[in-house]
Backbone as JSON, one array per atom type, in Angstrom:
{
  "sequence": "XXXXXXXXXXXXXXXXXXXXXXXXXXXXXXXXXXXXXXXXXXXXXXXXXXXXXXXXXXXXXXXXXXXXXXXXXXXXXXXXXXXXXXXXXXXXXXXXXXXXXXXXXXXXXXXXXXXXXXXXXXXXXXXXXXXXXXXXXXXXXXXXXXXXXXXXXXXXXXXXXXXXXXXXXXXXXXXXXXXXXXXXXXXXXXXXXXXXXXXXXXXXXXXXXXXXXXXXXXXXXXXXXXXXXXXXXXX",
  "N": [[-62.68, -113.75, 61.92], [-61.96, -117.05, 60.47], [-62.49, -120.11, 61.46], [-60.97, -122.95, 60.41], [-61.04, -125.92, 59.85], [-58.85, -128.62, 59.89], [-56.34, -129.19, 59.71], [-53.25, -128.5, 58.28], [-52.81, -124.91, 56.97], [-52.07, -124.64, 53.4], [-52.14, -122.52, 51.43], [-53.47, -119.61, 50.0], [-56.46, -118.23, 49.01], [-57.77, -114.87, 47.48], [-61.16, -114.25, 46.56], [-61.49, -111.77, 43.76], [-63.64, -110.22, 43.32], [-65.79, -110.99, 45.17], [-66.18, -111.56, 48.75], [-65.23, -114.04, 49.4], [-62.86, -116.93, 50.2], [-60.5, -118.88, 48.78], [-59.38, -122.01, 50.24], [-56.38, -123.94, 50.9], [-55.89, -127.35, 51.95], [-53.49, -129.7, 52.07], [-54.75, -131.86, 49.9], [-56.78, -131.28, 50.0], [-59.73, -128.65, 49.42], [-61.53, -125.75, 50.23], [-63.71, -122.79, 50.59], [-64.91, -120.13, 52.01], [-67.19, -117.87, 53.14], [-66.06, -114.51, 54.0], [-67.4, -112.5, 54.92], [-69.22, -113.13, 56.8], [-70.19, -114.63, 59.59], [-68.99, -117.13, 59.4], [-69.8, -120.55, 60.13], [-69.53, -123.25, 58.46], [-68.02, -123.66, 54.88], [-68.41, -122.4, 52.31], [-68.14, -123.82, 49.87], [-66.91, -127.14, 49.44], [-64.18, -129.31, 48.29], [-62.45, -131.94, 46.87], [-59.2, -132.32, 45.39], [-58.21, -133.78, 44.19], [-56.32, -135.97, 41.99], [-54.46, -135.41, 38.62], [-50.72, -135.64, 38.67], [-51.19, -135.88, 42.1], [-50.52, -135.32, 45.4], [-50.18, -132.35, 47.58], [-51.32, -128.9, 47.87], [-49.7, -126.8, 46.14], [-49.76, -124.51, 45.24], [-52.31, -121.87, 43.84], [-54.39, -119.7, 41.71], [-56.27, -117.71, 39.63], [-57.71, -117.88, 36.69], [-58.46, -115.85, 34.53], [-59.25, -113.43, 35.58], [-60.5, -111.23, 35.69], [-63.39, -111.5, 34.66], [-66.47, -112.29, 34.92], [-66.76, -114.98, 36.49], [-64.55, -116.19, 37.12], [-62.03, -118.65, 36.85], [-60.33, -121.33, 39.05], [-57.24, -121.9, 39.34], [-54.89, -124.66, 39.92], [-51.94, -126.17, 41.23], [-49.92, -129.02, 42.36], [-47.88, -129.92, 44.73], [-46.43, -132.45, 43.3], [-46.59, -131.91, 40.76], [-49.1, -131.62, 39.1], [-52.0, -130.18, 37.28], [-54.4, -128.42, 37.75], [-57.86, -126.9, 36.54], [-60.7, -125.6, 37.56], [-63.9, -124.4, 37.27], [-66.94, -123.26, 38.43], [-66.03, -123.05, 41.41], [-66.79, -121.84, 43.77], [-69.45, -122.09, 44.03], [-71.95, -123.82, 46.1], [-73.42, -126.28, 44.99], [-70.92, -127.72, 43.93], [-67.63, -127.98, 42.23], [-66.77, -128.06, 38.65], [-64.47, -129.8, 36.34], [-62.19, -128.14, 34.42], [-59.76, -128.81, 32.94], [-57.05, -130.79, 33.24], [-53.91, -131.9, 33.93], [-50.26, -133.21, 33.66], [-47.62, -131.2, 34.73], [-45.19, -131.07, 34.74], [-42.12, -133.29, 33.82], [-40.36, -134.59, 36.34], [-40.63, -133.62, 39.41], [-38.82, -131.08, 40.95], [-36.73, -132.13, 44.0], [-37.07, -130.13, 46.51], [-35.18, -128.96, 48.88], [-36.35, -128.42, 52.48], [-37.88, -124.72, 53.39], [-38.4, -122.87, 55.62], [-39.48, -124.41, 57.31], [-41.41, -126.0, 56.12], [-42.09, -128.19, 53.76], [-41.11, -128.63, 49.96], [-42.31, -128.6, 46.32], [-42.99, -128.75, 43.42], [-42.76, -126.26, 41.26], [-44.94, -123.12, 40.37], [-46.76, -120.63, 38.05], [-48.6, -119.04, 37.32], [-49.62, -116.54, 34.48], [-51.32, -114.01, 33.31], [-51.63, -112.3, 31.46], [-50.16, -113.31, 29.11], [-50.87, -115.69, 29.01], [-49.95, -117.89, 29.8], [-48.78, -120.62, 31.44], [-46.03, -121.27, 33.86], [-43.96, -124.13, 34.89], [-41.82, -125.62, 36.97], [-39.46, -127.66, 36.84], [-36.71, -130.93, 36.77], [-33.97, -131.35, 34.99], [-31.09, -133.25, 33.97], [-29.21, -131.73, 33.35], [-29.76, -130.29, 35.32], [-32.15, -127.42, 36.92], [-35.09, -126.9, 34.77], [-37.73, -125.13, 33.48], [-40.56, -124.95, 32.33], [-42.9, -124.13, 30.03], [-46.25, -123.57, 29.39], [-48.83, -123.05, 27.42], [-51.82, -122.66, 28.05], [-54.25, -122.25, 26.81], [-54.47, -124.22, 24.81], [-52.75, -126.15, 26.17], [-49.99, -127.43, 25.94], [-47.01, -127.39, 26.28], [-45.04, -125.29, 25.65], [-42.31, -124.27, 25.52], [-39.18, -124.5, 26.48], [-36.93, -123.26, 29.09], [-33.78, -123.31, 30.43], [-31.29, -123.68, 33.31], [-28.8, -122.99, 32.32], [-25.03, -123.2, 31.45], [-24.24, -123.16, 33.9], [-25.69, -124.0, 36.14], [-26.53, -126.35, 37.24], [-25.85, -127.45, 39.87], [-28.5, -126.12, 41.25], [-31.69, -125.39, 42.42], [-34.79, -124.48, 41.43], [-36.24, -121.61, 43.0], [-37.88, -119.29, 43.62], [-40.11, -117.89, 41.18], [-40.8, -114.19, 39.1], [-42.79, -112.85, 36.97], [-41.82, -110.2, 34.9], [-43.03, -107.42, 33.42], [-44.56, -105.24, 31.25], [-47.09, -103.39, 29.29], [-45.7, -102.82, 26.98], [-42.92, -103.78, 27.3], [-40.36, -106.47, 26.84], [-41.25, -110.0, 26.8], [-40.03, -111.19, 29.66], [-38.85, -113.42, 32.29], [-38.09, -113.92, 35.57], [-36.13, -116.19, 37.47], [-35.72, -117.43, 40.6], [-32.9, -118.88, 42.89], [-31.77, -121.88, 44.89], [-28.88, -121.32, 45.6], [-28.96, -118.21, 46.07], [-28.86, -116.92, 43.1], [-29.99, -115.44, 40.51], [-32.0, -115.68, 37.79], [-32.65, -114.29, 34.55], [-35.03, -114.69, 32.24], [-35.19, -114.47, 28.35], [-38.01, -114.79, 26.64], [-38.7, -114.32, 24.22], [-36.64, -115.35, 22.74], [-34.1, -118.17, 22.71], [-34.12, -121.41, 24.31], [-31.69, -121.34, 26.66], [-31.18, -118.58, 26.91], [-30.56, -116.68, 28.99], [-29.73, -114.14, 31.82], [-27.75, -114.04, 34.3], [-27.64, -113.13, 38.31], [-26.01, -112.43, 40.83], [-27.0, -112.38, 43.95], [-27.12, -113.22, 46.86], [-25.07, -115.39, 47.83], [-25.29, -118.6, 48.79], [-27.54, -118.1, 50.16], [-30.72, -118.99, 49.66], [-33.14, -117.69, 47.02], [-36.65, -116.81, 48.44], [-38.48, -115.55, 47.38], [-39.63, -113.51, 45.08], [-40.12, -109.84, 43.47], [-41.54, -107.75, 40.7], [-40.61, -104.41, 40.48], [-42.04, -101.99, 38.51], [-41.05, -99.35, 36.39], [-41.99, -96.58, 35.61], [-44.47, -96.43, 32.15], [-43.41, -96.43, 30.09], [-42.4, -97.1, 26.37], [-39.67, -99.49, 25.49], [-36.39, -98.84, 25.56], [-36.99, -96.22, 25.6], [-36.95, -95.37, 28.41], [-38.34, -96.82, 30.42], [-38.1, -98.78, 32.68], [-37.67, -101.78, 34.99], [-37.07, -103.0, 37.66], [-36.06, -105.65, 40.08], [-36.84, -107.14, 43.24], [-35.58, -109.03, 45.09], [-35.68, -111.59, 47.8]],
  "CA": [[-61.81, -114.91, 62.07], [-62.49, -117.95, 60.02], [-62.01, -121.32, 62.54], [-60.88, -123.62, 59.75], [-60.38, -127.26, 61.17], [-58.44, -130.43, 58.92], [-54.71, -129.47, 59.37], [-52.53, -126.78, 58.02], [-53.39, -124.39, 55.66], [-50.92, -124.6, 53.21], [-52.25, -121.78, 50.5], [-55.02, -119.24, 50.53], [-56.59, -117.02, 47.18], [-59.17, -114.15, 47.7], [-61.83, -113.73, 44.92], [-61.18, -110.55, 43.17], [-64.83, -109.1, 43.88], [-66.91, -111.42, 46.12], [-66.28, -112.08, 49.97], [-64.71, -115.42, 49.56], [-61.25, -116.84, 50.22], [-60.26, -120.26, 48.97], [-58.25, -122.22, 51.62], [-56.05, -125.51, 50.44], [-55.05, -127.76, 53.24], [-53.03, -130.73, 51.51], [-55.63, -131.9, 48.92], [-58.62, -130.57, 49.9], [-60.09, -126.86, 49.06], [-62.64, -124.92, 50.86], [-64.1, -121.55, 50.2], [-65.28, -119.24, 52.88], [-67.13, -116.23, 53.04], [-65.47, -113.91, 55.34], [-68.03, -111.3, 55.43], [-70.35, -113.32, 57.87], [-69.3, -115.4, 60.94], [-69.67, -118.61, 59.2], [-69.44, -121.82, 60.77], [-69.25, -123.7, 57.4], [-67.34, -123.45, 53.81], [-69.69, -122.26, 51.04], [-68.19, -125.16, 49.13], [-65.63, -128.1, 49.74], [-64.01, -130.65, 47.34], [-60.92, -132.27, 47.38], [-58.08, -131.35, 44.2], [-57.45, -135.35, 43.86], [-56.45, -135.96, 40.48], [-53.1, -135.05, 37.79], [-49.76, -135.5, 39.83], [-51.17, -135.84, 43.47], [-50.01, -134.66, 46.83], [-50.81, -131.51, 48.1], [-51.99, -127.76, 46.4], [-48.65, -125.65, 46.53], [-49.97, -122.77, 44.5], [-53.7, -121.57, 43.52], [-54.87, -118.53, 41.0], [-57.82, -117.28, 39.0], [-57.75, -117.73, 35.49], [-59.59, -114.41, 34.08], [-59.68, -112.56, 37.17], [-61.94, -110.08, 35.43], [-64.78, -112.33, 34.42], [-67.67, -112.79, 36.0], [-67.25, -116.63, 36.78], [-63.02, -116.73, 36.95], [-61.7, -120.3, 37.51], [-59.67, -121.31, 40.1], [-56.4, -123.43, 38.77], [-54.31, -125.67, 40.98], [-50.72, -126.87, 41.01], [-49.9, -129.39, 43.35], [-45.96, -130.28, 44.43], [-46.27, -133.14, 42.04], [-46.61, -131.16, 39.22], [-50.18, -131.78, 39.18], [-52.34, -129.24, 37.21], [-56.18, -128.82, 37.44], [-58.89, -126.11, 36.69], [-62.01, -126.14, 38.33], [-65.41, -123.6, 37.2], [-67.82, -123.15, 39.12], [-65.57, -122.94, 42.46], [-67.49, -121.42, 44.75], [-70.56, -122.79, 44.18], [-71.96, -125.01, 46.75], [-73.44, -127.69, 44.55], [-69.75, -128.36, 44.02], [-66.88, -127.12, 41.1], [-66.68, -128.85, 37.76], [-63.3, -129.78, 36.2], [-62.18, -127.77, 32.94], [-58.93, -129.44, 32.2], [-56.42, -131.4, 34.0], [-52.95, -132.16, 32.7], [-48.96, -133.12, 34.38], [-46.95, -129.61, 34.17], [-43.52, -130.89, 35.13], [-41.55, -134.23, 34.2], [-39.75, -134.52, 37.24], [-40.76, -132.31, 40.06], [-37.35, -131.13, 42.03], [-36.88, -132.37, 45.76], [-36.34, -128.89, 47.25], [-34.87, -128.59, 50.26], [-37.45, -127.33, 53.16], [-37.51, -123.42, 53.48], [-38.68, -122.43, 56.8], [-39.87, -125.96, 57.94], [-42.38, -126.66, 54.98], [-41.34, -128.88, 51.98], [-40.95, -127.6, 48.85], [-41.89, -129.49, 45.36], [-42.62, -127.92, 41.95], [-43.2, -124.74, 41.69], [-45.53, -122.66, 39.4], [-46.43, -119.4, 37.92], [-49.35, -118.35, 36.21], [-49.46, -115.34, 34.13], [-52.84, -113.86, 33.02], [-51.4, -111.51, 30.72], [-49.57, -114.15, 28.23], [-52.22, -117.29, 29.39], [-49.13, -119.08, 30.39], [-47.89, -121.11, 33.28], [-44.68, -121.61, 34.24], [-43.45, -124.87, 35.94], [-40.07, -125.82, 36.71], [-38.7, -129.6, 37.48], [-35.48, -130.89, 36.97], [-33.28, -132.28, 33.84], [-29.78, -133.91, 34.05], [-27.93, -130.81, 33.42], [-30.13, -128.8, 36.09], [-33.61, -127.18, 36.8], [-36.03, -126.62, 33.76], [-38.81, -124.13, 33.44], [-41.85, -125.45, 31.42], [-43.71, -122.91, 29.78], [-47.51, -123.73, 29.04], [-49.97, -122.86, 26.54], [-52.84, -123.53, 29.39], [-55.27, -123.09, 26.07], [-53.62, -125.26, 23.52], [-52.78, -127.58, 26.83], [-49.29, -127.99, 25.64], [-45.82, -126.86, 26.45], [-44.85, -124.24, 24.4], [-40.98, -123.44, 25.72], [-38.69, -124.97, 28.15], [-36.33, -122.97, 29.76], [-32.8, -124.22, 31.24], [-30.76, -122.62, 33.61], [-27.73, -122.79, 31.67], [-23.81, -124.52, 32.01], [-23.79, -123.19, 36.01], [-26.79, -124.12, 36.74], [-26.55, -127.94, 37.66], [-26.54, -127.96, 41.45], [-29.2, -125.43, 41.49], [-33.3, -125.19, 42.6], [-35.43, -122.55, 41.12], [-37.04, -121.33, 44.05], [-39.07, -118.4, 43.13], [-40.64, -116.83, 39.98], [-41.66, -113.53, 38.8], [-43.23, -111.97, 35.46], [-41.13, -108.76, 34.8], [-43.57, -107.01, 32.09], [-45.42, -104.07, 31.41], [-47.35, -103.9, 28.09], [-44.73, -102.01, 26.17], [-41.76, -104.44, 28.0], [-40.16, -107.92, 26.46], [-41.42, -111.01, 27.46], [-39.18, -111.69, 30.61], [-39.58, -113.9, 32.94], [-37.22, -113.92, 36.39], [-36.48, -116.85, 38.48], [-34.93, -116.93, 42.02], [-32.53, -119.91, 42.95], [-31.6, -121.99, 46.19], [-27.89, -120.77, 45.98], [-29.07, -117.13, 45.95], [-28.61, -116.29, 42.15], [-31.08, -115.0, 39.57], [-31.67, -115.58, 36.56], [-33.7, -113.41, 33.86], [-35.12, -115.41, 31.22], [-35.98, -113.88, 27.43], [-39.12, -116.12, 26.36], [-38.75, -114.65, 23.14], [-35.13, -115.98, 22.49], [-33.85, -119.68, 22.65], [-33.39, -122.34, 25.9], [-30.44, -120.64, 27.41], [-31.17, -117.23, 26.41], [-30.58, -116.31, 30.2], [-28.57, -113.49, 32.44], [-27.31, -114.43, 35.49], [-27.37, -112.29, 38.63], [-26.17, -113.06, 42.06], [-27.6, -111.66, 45.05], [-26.29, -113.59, 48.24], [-24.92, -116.69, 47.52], [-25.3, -119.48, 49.98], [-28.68, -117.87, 50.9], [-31.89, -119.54, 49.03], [-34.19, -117.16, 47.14], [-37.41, -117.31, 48.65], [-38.91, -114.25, 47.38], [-39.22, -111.84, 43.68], [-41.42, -109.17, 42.86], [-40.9, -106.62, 39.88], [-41.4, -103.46, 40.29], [-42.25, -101.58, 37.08], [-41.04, -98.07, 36.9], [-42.63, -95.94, 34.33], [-44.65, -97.03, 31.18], [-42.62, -96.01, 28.62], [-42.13, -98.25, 25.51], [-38.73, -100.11, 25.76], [-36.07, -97.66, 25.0], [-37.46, -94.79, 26.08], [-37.07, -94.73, 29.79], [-38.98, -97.69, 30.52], [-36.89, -99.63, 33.54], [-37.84, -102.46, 35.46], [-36.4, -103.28, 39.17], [-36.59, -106.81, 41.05], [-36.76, -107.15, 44.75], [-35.89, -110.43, 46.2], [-35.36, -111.74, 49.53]],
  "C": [[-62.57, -116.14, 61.59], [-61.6, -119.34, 60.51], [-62.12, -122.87, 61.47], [-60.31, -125.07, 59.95], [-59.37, -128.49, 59.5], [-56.93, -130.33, 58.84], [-54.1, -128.14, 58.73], [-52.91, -126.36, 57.0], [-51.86, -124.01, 54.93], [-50.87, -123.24, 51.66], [-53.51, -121.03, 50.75], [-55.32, -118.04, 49.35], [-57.94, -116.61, 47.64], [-59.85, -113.91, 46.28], [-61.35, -112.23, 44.86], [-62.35, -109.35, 43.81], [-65.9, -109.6, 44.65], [-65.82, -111.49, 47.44], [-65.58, -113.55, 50.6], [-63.37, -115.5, 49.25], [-61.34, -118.0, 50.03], [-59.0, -120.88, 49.78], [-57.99, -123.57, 50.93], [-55.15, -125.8, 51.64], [-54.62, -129.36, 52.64], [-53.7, -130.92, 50.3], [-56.69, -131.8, 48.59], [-58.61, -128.86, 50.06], [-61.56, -126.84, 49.78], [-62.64, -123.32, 50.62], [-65.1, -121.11, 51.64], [-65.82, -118.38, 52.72], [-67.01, -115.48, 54.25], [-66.25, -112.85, 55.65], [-69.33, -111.51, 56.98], [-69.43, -114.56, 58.66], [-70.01, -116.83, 60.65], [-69.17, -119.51, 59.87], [-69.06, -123.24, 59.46], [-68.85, -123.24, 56.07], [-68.89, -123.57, 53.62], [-69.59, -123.2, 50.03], [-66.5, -126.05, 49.69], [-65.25, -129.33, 48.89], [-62.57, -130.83, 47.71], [-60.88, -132.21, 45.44], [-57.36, -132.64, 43.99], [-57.3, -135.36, 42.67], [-54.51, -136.32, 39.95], [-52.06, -134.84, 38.87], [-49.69, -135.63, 41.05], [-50.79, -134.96, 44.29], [-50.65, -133.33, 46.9], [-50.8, -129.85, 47.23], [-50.96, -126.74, 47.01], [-49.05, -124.52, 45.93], [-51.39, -123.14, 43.68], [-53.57, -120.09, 42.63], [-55.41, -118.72, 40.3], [-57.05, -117.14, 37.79], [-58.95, -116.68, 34.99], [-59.72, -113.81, 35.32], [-60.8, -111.68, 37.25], [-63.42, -110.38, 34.95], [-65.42, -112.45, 35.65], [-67.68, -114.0, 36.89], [-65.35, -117.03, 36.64], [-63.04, -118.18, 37.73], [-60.23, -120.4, 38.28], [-58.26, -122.64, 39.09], [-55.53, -123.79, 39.77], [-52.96, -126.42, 40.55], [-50.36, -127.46, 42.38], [-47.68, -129.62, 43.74], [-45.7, -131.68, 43.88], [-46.06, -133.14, 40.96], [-48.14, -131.84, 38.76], [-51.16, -130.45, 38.73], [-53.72, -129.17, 37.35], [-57.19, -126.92, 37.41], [-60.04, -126.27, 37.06], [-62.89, -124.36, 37.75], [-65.8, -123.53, 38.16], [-67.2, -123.63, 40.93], [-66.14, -123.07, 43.66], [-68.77, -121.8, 44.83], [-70.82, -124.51, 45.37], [-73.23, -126.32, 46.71], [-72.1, -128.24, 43.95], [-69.45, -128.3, 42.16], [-67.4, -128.26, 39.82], [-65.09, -128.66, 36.83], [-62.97, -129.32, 34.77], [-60.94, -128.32, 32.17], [-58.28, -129.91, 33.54], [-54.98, -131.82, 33.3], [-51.61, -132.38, 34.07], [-48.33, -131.91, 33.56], [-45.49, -130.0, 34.29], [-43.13, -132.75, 34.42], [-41.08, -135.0, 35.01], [-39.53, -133.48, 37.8], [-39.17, -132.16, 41.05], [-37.6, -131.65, 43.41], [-36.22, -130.99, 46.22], [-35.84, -129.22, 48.37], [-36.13, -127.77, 51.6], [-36.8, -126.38, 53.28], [-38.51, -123.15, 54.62], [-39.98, -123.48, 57.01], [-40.95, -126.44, 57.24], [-41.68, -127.03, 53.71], [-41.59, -128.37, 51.07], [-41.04, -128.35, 47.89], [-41.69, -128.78, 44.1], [-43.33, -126.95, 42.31], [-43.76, -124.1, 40.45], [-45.9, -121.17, 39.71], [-47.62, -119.21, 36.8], [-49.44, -116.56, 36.04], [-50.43, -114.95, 32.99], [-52.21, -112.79, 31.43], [-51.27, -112.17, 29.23], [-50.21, -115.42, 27.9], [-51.12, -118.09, 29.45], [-49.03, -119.56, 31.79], [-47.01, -122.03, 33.27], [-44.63, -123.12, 35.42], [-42.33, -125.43, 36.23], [-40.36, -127.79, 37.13], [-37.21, -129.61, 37.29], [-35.51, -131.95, 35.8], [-32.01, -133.06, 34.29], [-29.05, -133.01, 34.13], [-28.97, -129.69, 34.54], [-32.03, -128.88, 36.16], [-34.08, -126.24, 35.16], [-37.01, -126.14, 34.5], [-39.57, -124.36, 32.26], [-42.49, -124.1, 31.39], [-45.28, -123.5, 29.05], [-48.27, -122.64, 28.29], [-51.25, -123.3, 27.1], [-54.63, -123.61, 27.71], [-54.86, -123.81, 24.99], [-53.3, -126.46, 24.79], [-51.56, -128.56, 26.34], [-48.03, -126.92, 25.67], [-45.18, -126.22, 25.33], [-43.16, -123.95, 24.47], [-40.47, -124.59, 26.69], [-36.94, -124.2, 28.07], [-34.84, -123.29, 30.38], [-31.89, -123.04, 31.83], [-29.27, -122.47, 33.02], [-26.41, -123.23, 31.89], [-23.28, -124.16, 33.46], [-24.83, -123.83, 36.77], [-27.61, -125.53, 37.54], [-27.02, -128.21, 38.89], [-27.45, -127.18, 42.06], [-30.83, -125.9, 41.72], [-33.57, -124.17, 42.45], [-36.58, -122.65, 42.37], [-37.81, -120.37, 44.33], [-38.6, -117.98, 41.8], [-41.55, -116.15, 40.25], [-42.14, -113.18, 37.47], [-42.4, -110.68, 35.7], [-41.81, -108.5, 33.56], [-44.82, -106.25, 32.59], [-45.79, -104.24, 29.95], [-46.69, -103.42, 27.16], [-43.04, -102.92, 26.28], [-41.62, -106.04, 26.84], [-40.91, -109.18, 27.67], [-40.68, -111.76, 28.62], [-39.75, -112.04, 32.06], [-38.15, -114.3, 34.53], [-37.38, -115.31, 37.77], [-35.24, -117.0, 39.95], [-34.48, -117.85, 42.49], [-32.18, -120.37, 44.68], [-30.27, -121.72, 46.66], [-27.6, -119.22, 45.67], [-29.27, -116.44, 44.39], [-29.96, -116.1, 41.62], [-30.95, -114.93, 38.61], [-32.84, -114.9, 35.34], [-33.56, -114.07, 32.38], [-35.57, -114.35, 29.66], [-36.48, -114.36, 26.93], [-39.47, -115.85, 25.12], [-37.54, -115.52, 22.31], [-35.06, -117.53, 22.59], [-34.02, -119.87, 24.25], [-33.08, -121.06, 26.91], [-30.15, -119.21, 27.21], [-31.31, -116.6, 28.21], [-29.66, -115.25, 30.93], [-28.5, -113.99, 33.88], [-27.08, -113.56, 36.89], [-26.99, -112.69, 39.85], [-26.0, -111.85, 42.97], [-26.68, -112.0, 45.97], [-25.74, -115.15, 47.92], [-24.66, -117.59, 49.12], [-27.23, -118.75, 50.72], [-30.01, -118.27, 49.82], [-32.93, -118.33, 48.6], [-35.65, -117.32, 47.33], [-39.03, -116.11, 48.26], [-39.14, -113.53, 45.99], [-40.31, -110.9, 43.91], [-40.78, -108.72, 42.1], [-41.58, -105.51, 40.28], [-41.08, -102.4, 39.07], [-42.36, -99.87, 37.29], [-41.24, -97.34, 35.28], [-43.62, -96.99, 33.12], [-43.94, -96.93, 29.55], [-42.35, -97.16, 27.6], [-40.58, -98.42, 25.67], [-37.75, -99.03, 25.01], [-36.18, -96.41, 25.28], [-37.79, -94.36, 27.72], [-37.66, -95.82, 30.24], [-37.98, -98.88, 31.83], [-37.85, -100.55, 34.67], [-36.95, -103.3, 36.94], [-36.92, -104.82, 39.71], [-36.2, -106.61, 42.28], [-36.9, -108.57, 44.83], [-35.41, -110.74, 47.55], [-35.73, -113.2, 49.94]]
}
């Protein structure tokens, strides 16, 4: 049990192959190692910077490297990478950048606020961030090494009084580029990120119920065509 004091923990990412868990509580990060009954973080900085407010979503860029970096989206639309993480002479910053235009005002989902929402995806080196246009929520698609929006997304002419409220990756290495996001009046929509904008299908689950939830699960490897089927689970 790690007795973590400064307020709520509002996100939490385990290294891949060391002992350590990074913990974000508004705009500060701490790292832990859980294998010994520490009384102090192995390192602590605060995630002040691009967009502000607090660190809604954390993941490891390279997961399989020796030295993966930790990146940071805040509900500002606030993006940041940080090196040397875990180290406790303290990270160093590898880029920094705004991911969204205008982050949505979600609605709270089980009594925590909700701002922009992101999606990195190690496979493609993108990350996904949504905000909001005039006709609806947008889905920014990043080029995290180029450091420039490569796509944007729209949910299409229903999609107005909607919040995207979860994304998943649907892809296997034989699969299209599709990318699934999960809305606050239940529907779903399955993006093709090789296609245009509005290149979208539409699916509805429960309507009136907020998705708060995707995964894919990936059934077989088969190249596309050949048996190859892909399932979402949301909730």
């Amino acid at each position: 049990v790690i007795a973590v004091k400064g307020g709520r923990v509002s996100r939490l990412l385990l290294h891949p192959s060391l002992p350590l868990v990074a913990v974000a509580q508004r705009a500060e990060l701490t790292v832990w190692d859980y294998s010994a009954q520490a009384t102090a973080p192995v390192a602590r900085f605060a995630n002040h910077g691009a967009g502000g407010g607090r660190v809604a979503y954390m993941a490891l860029v390279n997961p399989g490297a020796e030295a993966p970096q930790l990146l940071t989206a805040t509900d500002g639309g606030g993006v940041r990478v940080w090196r040397d993480w875990c180290s406790p002479h303290g990270p160093k910053l590898t880029t920094a950048f705004n991911a969204v235009d205008d982050p949505p005002a979600i609605a709270p989902l089980g009594g925590a606020p909700r701002g922009a929402l992101a999606l990195w995806t190690q496979r493609r080196g993108h990350l996904f961030a949504c905000s909001r246009s005039a006709a609806g929520p947008v889905v920014q698609v990043w080029d995290l090494a180029s450091e420039r929006c490569a796509q944007r997304l729209l949910a299409g002419p229903d999609g107005g009084d909607v919040h995207i409220t979860a994304l998943a990756e649907v892809a296997t290495p034989f699969s299209p580029a599709l990318l699934a996001a999960g809305a606050s009046d239940g529907s779903v929509r399955v993006y093709d990120l090789r296609a245009g904008a509005y290149a979208c299908h539409a699916l509805v689950c429960d309507r009136g119920a907020a998705v708060v939830g995707l995964q894919a699960h990936l059934d077989g490897e088969a190249p596309a065509g050949a048996g190859a089927r892909a399932d979402l689970v949301s909730g």
